[in-house]
Amino acid sequence: MKRREFVTYAIAGTAVAALDITGVVSFTPSAFAEQTFNLHPLPYKDTALEPYISQKTISFHYGKHHQGYINKLNAQVQNTAFAHLSLEDIVKNTANKVEHKAVFNNAAQAWNHAFYWKSMKPKGGGMPEGQIKKMIASSFKSFDSFKKEFAQAAATQFGSGWAWLVYDKDTLKIVKTGNADTPLAHGQTPILTIDVWEHAYYLDYQNRRTDYINAYLEHLVNWDFAEKVLSRCKTK
Ligand code: MN3
C-alpha cells in the first residue's frame, strides 16, 4: 500500500456509523493493518423467516451468495488501499468508476445483503409506529400508498436488483437499483431494502416475485430497524 493513496481514500471517506447498523464487519481502520471482511451472523435463526423465506433459501442466499461476495471482495482488496477502508467507504469510493467496477460490485453486494438481513425479522411486517410512521405519512399520501409504491418498485425492477426506502433531503423516497447498485452510491441513506434478485425468492416462489414482495411487506419487514436507522439520519 502506498501511504499517499490511503490518505486520499481516508479523506474521501465519510462516517463509519452505518457500519454499526449493518454489522457486516468488525472493523478498526488502520493505516498499517489490513482488514478482512467477515460474514456477520444472521440476526435470527436460518429457519426464523419460515414459511415466507425457507431455510433452504437462506442457506444458499446467505451461506453461498452473500459469503461469495465477501470472499471475492477480500481477494480483490488484498494489498490495495481499499483493504484499509470500511466497507461503506469502499462502496462510496468505487461507485461510478469503471476501473473499480469489480470491487464495487462485491463491496456493494456485501453491504446490501447485510442491510437486507436486518431489514427483516420474524413476525415483522404490518404497520410501523413512531417517527417512521409519521415520516411515511408525510412523505407518501398514506401507508397504503407507501406499500403500493414500494411493491411496484420491487415488482418492476427489470432483472436483478433491489427496491429501497431511502432518506434523502429530509424526506423518504422509494427507489430501485439494478444489480449491485445501491443508494449509498447516490448520496441517499437506505432505511429498508428488499432483494429482488431471483436467488432471493426462486426456491420458495419460483417466478411469483409479487407473492414474495407481499410476504415481505405483510410478515417480514423490520420496522424497529427502520426506526433505528431513521433516528441516526435525523441526528446527523
Ligand atoms: Mn441476494
Tab-separated table of N, CA, C and O and ligand atoms in Angstrom, residues 61-62 65-66 69 109 112-113 116-117 161-162 195-200 212, ligand 1:
chain	number	residue	atom	x	y	z
A	61	HIS	N	-28.694	-18.264	-0.033
A	61	HIS	CA	-28.601	-16.811	-0.210
A	61	HIS	C	-27.561	-16.189	0.728
A	61	HIS	O	-26.717	-15.402	0.312
A	62	TYR	N	-27.644	-16.598	1.992
A	62	TYR	CA	-26.695	-16.087	2.990
A	62	TYR	C	-25.389	-16.893	2.949
A	62	TYR	O	-24.291	-16.328	2.860
A	65	HIS	N	-24.296	-17.084	-1.551
A	65	HIS	CA	-24.214	-15.826	-2.313
A	65	HIS	C	-23.537	-14.712	-1.500
A	65	HIS	O	-22.575	-14.109	-1.962
A	66	HIS	N	-24.067	-14.442	-0.303
A	66	HIS	CA	-23.502	-13.355	0.497
A	66	HIS	C	-22.041	-13.665	0.853
A	66	HIS	O	-21.159	-12.811	0.718
A	69	TYR	N	-19.737	-12.986	-2.149
A	69	TYR	CA	-19.368	-11.581	-2.397
A	69	TYR	C	-18.235	-11.160	-1.452
A	69	TYR	O	-17.313	-10.454	-1.847
A	109	GLN	N	-22.567	-5.451	-2.913
A	109	GLN	CA	-23.403	-6.615	-2.613
A	109	GLN	C	-23.181	-7.105	-1.183
A	109	GLN	O	-24.122	-7.544	-0.517
A	112	ASN	N	-25.195	-4.445	0.757
A	112	ASN	CA	-26.635	-4.548	0.506
A	112	ASN	C	-27.248	-5.756	1.215
A	112	ASN	O	-28.331	-5.664	1.796
A	113	HIS	N	-26.556	-6.896	1.154
A	113	HIS	CA	-27.106	-8.104	1.789
A	113	HIS	C	-27.142	-7.987	3.301
A	113	HIS	O	-28.114	-8.411	3.927
A	116	TYR	N	-30.071	-6.001	4.000
A	116	TYR	CA	-31.302	-6.771	3.704
A	116	TYR	C	-31.663	-7.691	4.867
A	116	TYR	O	-32.816	-7.737	5.290
A	117	TRP	N	-30.685	-8.424	5.398
A	117	TRP	CA	-30.994	-9.338	6.521
A	117	TRP	C	-31.560	-8.563	7.693
A	117	TRP	O	-32.451	-9.015	8.387
A	161	GLY	N	-31.840	-6.916	-8.952
A	161	GLY	CA	-31.667	-5.625	-8.303
A	161	GLY	C	-32.363	-5.559	-6.966
A	161	GLY	O	-32.609	-6.591	-6.330
A	162	TRP	N	-32.674	-4.333	-6.570
A	162	TRP	CA	-33.165	-4.054	-5.220
A	162	TRP	C	-34.208	-2.956	-5.256
A	162	TRP	O	-34.144	-2.074	-6.115
A	195	ASP	N	-34.369	-7.501	-1.550
A	195	ASP	CA	-33.565	-8.067	-2.628
A	195	ASP	C	-34.523	-8.709	-3.627
A	195	ASP	O	-35.324	-9.567	-3.244
A	196	VAL	N	-34.474	-8.268	-4.892
A	196	VAL	CA	-35.337	-8.912	-5.884
A	196	VAL	C	-34.539	-9.670	-6.955
A	196	VAL	O	-35.059	-9.951	-8.035
A	197	TRP	N	-33.276	-9.995	-6.635
A	197	TRP	CA	-32.564	-10.949	-7.491
A	197	TRP	C	-33.337	-12.273	-7.379
A	197	TRP	O	-33.877	-12.590	-6.304
A	198	GLU	N	-33.353	-13.059	-8.442
A	198	GLU	CA	-34.106	-14.329	-8.371
A	198	GLU	C	-33.607	-15.229	-7.255
A	198	GLU	O	-34.379	-15.981	-6.659
A	199	HIS	N	-32.310	-15.170	-6.911
A	199	HIS	CA	-31.806	-16.074	-5.868
A	199	HIS	C	-32.461	-15.788	-4.510
A	199	HIS	O	-32.396	-16.606	-3.615
A	200	ALA	N	-33.100	-14.617	-4.368
A	200	ALA	CA	-33.745	-14.269	-3.096
A	200	ALA	C	-35.068	-15.002	-2.903
A	200	ALA	O	-35.513	-15.181	-1.768
A	212	TYR	N	-43.663	-12.937	-3.122
A	212	TYR	CA	-42.514	-12.718	-2.215
A	212	TYR	C	-42.532	-11.280	-1.675
A	212	TYR	O	-42.339	-11.052	-0.479
B	1	MN3	MN	-29.155	-11.501	-2.943
